PDB file of N, CA and C in Angstrom:
ATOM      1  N   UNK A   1       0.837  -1.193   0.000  1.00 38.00           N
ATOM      2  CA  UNK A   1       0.000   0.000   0.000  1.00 38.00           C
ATOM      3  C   UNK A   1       0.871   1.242   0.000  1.00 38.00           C
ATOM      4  N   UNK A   2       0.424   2.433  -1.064  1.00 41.00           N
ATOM      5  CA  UNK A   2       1.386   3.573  -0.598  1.00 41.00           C
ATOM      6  C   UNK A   2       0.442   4.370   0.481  1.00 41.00           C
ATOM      7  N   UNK A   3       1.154   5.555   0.613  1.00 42.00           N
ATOM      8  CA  UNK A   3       0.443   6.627   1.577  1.00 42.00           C
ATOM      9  C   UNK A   3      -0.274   7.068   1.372  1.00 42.00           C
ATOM     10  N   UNK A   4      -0.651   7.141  -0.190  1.00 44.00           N
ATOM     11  CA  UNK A   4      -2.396   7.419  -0.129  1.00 44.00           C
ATOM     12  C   UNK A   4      -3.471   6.530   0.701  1.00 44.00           C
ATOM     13  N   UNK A   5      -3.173   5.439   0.226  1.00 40.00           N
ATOM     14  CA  UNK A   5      -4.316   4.195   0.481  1.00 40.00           C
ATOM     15  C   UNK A   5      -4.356   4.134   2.302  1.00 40.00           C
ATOM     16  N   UNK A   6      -3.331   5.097   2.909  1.00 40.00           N
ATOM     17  CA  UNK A   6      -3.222   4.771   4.399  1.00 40.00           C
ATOM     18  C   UNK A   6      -3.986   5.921   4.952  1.00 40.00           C
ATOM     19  N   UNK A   7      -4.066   6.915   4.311  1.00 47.00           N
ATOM     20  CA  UNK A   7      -4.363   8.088   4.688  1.00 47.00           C
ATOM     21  C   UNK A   7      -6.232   8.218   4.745  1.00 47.00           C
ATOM     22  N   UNK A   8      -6.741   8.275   6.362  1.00 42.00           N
ATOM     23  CA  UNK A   8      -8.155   7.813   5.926  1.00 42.00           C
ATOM     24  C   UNK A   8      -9.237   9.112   5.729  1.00 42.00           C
ATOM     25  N   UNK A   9      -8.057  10.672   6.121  1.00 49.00           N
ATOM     26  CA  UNK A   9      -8.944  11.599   6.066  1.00 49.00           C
ATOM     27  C   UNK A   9      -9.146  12.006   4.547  1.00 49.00           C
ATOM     28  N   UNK A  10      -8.698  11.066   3.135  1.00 71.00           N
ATOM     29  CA  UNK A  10      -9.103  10.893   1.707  1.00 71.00           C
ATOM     30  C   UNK A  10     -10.374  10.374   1.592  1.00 71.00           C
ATOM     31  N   UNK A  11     -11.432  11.025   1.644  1.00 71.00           N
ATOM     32  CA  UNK A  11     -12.841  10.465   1.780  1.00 71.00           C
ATOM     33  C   UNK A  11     -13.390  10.891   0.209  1.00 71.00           C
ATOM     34  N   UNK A  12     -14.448   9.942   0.239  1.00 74.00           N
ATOM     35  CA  UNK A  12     -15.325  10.342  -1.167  1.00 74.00           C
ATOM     36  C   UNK A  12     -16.305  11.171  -0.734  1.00 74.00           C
ATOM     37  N   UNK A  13     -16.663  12.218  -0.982  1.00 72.00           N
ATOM     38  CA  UNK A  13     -18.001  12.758  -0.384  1.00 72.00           C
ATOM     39  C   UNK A  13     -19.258  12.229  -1.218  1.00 72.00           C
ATOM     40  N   UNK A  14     -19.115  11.818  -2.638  1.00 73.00           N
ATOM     41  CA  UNK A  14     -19.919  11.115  -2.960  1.00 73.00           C
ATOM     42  C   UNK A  14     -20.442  10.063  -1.943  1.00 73.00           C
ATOM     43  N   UNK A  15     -19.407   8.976  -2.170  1.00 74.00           N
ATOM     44  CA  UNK A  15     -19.685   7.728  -1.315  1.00 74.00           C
ATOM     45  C   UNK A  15     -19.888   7.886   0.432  1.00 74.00           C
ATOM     46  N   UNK A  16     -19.799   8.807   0.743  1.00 77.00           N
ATOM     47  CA  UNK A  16     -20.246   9.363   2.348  1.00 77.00           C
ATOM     48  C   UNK A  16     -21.417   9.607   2.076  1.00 77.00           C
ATOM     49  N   UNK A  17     -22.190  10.064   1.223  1.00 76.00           N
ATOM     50  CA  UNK A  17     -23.583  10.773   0.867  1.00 76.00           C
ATOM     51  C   UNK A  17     -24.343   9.307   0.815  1.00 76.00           C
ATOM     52  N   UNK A  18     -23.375   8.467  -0.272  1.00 76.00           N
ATOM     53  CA  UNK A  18     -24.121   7.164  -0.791  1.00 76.00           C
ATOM     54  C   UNK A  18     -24.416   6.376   0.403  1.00 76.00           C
ATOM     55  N   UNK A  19     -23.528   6.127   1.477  1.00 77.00           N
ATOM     56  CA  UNK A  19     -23.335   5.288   2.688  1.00 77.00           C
ATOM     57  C   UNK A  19     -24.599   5.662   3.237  1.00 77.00           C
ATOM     58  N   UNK A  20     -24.322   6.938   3.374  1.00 79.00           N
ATOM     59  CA  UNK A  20     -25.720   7.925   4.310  1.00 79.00           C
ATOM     60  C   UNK A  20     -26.885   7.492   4.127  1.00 79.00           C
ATOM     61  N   UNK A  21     -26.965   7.289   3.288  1.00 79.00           N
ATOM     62  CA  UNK A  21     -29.105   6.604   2.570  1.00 79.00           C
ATOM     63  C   UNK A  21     -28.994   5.592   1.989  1.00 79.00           C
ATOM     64  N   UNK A  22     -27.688   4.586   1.760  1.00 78.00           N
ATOM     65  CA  UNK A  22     -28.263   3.355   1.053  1.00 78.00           C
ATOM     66  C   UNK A  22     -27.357   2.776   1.987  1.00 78.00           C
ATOM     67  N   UNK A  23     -26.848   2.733   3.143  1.00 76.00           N
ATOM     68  CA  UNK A  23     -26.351   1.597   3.855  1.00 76.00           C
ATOM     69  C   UNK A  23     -24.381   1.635   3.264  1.00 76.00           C
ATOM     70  N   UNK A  24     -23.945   0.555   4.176  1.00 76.00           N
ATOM     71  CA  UNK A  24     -22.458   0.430   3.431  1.00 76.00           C
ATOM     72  C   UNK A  24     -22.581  -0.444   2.029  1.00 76.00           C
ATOM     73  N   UNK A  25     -21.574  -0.361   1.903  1.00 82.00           N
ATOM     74  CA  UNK A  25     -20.844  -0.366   0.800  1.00 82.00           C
ATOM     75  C   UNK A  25     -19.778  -1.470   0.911  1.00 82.00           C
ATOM     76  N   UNK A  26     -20.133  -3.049   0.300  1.00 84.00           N
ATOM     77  CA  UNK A  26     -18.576  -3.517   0.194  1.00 84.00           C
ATOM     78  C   UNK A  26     -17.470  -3.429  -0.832  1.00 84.00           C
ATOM     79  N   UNK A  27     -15.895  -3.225  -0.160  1.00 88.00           N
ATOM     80  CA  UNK A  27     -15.114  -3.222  -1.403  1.00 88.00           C
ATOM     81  C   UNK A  27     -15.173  -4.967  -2.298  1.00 88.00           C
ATOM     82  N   UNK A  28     -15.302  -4.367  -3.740  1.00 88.00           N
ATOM     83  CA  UNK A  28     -15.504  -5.557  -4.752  1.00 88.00           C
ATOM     84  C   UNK A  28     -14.224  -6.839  -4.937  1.00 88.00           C
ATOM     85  N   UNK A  29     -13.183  -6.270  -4.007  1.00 90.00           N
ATOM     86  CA  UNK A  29     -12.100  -7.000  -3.840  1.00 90.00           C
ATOM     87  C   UNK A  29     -12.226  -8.046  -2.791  1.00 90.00           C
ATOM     88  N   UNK A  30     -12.371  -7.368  -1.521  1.00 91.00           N
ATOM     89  CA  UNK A  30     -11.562  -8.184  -0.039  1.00 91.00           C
ATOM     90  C   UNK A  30     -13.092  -7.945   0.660  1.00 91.00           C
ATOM     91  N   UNK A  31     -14.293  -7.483   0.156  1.00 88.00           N
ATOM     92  CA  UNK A  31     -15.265  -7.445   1.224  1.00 88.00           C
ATOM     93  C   UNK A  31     -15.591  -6.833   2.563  1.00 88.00           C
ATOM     94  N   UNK A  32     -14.735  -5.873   2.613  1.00 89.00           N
ATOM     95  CA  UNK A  32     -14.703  -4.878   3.932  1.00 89.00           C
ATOM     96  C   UNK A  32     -16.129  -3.917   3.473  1.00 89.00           C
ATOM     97  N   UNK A  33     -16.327  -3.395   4.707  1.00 86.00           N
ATOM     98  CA  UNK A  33     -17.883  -2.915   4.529  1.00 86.00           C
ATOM     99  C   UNK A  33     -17.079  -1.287   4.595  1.00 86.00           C
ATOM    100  N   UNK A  34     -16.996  -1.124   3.523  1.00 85.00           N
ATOM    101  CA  UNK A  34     -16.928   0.956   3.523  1.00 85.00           C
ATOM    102  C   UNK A  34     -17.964   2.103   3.822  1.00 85.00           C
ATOM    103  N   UNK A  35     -17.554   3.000   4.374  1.00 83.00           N
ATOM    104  CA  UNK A  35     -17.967   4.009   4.869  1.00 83.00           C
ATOM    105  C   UNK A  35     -17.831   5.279   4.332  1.00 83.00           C
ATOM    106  N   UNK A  36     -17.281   5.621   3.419  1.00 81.00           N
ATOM    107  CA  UNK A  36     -17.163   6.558   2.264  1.00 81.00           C
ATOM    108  C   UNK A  36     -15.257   6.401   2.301  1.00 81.00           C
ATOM    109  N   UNK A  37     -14.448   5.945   2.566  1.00 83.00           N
ATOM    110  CA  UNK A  37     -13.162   5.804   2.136  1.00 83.00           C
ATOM    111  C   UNK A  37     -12.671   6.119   0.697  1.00 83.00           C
ATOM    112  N   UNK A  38     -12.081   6.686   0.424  1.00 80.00           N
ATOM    113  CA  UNK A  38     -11.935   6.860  -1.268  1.00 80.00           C
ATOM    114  C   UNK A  38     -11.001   5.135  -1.259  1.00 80.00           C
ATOM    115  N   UNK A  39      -9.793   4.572  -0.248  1.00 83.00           N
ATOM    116  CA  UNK A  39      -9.439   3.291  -0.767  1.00 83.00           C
ATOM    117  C   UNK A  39      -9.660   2.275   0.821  1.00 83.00           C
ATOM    118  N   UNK A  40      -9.756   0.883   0.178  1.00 87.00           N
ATOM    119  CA  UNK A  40     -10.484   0.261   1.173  1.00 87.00           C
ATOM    120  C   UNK A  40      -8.972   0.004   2.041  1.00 87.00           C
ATOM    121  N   UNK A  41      -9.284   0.250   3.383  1.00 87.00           N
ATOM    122  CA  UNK A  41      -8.332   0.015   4.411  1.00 87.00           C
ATOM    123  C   UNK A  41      -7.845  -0.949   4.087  1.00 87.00           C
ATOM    124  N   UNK A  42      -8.559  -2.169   3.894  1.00 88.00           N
ATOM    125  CA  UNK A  42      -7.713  -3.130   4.182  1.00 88.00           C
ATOM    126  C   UNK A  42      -7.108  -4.262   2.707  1.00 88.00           C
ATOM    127  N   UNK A  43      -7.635  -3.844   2.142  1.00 89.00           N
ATOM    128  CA  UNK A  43      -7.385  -4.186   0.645  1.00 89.00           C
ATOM    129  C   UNK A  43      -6.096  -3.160  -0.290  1.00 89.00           C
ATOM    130  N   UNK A  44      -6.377  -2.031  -0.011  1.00 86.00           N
ATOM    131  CA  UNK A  44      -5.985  -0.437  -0.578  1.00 86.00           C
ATOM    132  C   UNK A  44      -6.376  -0.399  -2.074  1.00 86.00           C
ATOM    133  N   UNK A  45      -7.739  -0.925  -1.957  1.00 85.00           N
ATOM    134  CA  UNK A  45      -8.091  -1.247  -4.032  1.00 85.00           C
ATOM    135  C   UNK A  45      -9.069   0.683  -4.011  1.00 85.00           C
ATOM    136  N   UNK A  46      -8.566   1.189  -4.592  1.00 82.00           N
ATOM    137  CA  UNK A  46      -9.264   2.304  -5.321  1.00 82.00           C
ATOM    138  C   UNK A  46     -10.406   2.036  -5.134  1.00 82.00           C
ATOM    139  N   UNK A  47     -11.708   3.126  -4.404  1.00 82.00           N
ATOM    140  CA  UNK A  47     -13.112   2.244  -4.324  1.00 82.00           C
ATOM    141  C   UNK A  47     -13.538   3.627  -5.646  1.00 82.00           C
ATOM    142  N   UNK A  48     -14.748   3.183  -6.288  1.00 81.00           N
ATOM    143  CA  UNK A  48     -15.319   3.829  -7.294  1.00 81.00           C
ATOM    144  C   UNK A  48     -17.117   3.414  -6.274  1.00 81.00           C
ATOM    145  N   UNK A  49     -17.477   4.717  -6.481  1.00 80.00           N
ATOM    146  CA  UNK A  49     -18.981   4.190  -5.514  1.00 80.00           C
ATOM    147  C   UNK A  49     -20.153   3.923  -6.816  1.00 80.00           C
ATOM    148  N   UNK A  50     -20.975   3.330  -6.811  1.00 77.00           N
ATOM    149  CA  UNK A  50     -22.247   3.392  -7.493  1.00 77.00           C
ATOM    150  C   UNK A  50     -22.465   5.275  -8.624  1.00 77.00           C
ATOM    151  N   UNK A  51     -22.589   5.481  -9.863  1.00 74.00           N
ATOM    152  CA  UNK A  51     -23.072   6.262  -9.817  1.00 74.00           C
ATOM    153  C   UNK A  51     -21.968   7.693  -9.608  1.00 74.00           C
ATOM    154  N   UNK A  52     -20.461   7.321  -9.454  1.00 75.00           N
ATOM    155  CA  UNK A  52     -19.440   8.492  -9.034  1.00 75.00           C
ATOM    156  C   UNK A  52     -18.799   8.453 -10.255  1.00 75.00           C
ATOM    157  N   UNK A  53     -18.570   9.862 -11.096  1.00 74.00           N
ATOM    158  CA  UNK A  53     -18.085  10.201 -11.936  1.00 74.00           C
ATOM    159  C   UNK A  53     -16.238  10.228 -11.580  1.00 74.00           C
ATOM    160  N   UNK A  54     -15.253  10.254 -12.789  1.00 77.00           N
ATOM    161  CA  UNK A  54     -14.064  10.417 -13.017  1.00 77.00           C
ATOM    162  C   UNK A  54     -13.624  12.029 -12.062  1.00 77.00           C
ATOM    163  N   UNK A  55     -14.724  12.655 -12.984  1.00 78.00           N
ATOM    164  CA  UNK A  55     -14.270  14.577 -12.034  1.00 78.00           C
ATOM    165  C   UNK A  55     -14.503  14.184 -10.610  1.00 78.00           C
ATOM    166  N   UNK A  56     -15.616  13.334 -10.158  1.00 75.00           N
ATOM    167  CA  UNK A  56     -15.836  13.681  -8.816  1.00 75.00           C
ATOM    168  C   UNK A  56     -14.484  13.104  -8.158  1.00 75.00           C
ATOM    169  N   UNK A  57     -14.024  11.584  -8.573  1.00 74.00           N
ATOM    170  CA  UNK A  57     -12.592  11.235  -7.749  1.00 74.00           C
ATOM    171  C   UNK A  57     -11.817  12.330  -8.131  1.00 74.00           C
ATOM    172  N   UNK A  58     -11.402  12.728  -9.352  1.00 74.00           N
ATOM    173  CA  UNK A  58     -10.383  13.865  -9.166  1.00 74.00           C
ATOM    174  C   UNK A  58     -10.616  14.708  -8.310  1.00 74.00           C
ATOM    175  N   UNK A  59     -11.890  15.409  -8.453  1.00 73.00           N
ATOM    176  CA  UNK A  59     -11.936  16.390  -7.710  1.00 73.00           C
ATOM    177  C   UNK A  59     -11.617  16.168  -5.766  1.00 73.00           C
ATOM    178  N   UNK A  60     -11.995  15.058  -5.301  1.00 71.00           N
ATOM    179  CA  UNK A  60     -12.021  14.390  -3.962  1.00 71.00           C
ATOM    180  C   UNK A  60     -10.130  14.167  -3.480  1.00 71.00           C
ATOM    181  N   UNK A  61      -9.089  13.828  -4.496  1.00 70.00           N
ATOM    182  CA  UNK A  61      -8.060  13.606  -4.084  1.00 70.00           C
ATOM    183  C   UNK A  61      -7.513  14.884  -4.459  1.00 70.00           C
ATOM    184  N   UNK A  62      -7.607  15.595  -5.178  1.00 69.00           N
ATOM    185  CA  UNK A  62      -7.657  17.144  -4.821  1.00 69.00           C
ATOM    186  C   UNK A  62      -7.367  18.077  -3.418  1.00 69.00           C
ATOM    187  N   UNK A  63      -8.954  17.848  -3.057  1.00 66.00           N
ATOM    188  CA  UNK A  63      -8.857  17.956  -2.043  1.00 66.00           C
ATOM    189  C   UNK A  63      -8.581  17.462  -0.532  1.00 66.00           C
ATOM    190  N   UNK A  64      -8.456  16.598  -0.863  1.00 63.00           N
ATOM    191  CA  UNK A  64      -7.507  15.531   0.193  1.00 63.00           C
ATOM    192  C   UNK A  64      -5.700  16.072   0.177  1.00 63.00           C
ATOM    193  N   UNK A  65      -5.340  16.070  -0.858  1.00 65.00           N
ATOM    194  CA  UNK A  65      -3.819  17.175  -1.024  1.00 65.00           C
ATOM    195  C   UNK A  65      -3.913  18.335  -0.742  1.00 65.00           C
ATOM    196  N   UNK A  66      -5.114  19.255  -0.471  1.00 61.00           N
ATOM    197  CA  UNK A  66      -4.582  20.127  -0.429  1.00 61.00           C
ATOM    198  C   UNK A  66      -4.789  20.654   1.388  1.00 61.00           C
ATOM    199  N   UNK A  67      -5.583  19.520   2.051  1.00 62.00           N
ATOM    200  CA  UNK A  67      -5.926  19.403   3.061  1.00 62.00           C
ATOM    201  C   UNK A  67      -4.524  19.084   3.690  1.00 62.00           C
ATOM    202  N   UNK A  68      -3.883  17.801   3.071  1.00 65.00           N
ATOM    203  CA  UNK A  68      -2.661  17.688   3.662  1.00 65.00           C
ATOM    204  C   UNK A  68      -1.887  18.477   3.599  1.00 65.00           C
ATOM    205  N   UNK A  69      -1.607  19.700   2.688  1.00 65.00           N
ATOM    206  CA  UNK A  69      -0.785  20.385   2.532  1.00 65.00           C
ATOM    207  C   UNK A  69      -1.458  21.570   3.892  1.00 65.00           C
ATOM    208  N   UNK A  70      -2.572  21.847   4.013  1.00 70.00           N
ATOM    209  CA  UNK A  70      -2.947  22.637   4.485  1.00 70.00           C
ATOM    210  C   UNK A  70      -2.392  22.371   6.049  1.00 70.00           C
ATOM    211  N   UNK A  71      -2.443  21.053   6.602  1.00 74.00           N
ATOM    212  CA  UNK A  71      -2.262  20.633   7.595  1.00 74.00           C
ATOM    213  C   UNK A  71      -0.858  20.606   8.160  1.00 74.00           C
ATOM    214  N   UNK A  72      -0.089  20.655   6.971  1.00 74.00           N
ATOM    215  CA  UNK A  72       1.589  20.809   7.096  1.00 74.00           C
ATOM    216  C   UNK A  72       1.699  21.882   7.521  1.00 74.00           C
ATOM    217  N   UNK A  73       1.607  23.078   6.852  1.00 75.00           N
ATOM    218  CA  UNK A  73       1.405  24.575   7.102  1.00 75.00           C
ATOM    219  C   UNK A  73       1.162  24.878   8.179  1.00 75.00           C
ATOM    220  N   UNK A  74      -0.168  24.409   9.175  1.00 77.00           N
ATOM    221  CA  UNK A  74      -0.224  24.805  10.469  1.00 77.00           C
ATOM    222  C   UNK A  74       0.588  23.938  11.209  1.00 77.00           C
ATOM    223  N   UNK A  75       1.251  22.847  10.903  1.00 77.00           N
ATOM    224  CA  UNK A  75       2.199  22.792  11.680  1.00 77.00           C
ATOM    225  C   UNK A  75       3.960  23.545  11.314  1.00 77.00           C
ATOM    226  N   UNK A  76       3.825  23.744  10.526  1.00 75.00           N
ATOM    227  CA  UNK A  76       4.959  24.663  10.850  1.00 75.00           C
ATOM    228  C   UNK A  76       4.768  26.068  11.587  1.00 75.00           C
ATOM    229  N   UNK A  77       3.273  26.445  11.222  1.00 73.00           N
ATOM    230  CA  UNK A  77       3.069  27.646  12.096  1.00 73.00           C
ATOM    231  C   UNK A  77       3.380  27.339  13.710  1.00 73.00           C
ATOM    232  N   UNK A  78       2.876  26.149  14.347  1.00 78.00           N
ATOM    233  CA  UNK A  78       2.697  25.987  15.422  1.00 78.00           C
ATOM    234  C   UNK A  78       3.993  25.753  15.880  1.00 78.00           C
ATOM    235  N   UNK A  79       4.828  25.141  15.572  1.00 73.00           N
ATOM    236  CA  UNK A  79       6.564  25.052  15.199  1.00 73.00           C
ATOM    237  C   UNK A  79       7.073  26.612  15.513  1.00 73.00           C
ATOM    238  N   UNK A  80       6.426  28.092  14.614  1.00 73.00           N
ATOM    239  CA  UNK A  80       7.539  29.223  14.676  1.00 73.00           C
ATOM    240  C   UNK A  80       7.154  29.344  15.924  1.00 73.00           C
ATOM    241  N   UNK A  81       5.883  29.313  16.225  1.00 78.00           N
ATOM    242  CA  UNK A  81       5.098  29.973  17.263  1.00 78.00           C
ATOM    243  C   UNK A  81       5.713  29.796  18.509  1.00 78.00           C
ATOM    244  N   UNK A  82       6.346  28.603  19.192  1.00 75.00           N
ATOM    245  CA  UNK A  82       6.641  27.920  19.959  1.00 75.00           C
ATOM    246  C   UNK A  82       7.767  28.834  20.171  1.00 75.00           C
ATOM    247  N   UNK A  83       8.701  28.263  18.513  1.00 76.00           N
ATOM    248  CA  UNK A  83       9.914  28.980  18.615  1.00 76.00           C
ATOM    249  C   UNK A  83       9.726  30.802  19.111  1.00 76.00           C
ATOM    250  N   UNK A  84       9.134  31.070  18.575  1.00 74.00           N
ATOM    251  CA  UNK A  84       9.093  32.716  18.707  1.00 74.00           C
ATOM    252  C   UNK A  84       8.972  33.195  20.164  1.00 74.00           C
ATOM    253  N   UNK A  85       7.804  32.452  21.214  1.00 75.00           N
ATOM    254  CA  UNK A  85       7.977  32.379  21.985  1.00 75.00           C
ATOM    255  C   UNK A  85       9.009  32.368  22.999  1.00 75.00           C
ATOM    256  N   UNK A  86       9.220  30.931  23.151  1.00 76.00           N
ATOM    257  CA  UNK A  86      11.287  30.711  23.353  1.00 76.00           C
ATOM    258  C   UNK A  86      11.764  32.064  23.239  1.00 76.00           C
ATOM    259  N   UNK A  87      12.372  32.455  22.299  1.00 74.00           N
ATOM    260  CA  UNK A  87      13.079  33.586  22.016  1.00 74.00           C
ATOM    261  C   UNK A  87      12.787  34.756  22.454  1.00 74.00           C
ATOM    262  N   UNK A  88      11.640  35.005  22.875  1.00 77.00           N
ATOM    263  CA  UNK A  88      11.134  36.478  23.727  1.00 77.00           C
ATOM    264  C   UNK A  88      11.342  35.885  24.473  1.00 77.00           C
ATOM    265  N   UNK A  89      10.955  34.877  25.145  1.00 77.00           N
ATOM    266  CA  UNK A  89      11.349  34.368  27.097  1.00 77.00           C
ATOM    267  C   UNK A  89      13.237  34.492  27.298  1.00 77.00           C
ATOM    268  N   UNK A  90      13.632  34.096  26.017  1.00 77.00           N
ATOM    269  CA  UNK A  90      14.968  33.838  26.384  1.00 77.00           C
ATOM    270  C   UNK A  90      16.202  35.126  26.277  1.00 77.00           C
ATOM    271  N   UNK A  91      15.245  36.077  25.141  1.00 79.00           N
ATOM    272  CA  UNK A  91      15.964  37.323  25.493  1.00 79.00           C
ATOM    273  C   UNK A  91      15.060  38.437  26.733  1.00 79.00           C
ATOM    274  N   UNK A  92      14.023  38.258  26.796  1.00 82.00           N
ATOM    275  CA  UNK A  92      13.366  39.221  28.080  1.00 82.00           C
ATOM    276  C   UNK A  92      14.301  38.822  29.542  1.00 82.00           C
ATOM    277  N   UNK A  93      14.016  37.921  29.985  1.00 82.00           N
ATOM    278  CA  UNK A  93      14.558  37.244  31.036  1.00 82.00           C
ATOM    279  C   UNK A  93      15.882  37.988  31.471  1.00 82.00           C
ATOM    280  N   UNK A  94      16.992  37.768  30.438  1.00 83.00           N
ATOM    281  CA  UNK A  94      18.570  38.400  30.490  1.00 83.00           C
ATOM    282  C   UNK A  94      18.225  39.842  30.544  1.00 83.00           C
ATOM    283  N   UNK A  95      17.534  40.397  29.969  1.00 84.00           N
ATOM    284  CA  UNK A  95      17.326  41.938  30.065  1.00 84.00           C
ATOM    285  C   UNK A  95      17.021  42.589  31.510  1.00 84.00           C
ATOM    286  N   UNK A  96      15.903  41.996  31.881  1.00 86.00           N
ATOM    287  CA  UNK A  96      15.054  41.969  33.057  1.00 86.00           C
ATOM    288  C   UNK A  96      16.376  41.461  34.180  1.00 86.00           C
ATOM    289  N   UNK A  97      16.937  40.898  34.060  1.00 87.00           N
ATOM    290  CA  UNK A  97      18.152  40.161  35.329  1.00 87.00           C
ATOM    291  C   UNK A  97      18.873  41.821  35.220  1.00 87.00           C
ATOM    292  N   UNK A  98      19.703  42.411  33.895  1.00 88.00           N
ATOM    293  CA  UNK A  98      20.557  43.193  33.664  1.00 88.00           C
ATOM    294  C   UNK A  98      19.722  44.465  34.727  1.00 88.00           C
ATOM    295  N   UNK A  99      18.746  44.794  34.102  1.00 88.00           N
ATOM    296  CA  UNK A  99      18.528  45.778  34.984  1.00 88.00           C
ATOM    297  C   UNK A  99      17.717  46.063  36.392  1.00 88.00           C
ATOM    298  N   UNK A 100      17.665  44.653  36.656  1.00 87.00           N
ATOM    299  CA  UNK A 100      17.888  44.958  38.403  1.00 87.00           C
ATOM    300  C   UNK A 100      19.003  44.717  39.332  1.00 87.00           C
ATOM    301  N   UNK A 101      19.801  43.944  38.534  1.00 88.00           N
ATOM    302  CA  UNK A 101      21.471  44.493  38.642  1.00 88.00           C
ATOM    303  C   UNK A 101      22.083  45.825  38.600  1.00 88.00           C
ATOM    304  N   UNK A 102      21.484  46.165  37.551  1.00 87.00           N
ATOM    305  CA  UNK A 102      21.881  47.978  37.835  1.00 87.00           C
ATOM    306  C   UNK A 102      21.324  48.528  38.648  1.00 87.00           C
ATOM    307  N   UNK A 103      19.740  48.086  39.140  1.00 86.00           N
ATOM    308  CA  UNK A 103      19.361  49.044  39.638  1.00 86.00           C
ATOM    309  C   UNK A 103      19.503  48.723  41.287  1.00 86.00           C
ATOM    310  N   UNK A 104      19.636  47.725  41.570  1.00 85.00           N
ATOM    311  CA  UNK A 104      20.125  47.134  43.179  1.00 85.00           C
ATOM    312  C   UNK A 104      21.426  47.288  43.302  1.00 85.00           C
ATOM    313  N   UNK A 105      22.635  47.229  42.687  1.00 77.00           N
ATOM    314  CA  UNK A 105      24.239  47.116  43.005  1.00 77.00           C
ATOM    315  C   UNK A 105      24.624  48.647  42.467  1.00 77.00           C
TER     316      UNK A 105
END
């Protein structure tokens, strides 16, 4: 399996809609009962739902990339943030020592 097929926040919104009012869904491979997965956990076979067009999968792993990408991003934000932090504690601190040194001695 690559990292698509592992990744389970790649959903079909078709096949989430389909699940919703007609029950699950088994994959045509290995028989796992799906839940709108764009690939079956445990198989990793590409699911195509009843009725789901070519644009709609494109459009669905689309947005599944750009979700992941989106998700990278706030973690690097949360990464400077931390850092940025740090760095005001670590230069305030020395400042704050310096001048009650001057101002006590």
């Amino acid at each position: 399996m690559n990292g698509n097929q592992n990744d389970y926040s790649q959903r079909s919104t078709f096949g989430t809609a389909y699940v919703k009012y007609n029950g699950g869904v088994k994959c045509p491979k290995c028989g796992f009962i799906l839940k709108g997965q764009r690939y079956c956990p445990q198989c990793g076979l590409l699911i195509r739902y009843p009725g789901e067009t070519d644009k709609q999968i494109r459009g669905d792993m689309r947005l599944g990339t750009a979700q992941h990408v989106a998700n990278g991003v706030s973690n690097v934000g949360k990464g400077l943030s931390g850092f940025g932090s740090s760095m005001i504690w670590g230069c305030t601190i020395p400042l704050i020592i310096i001048i009650l040194l001057f101002l006590f001695l």
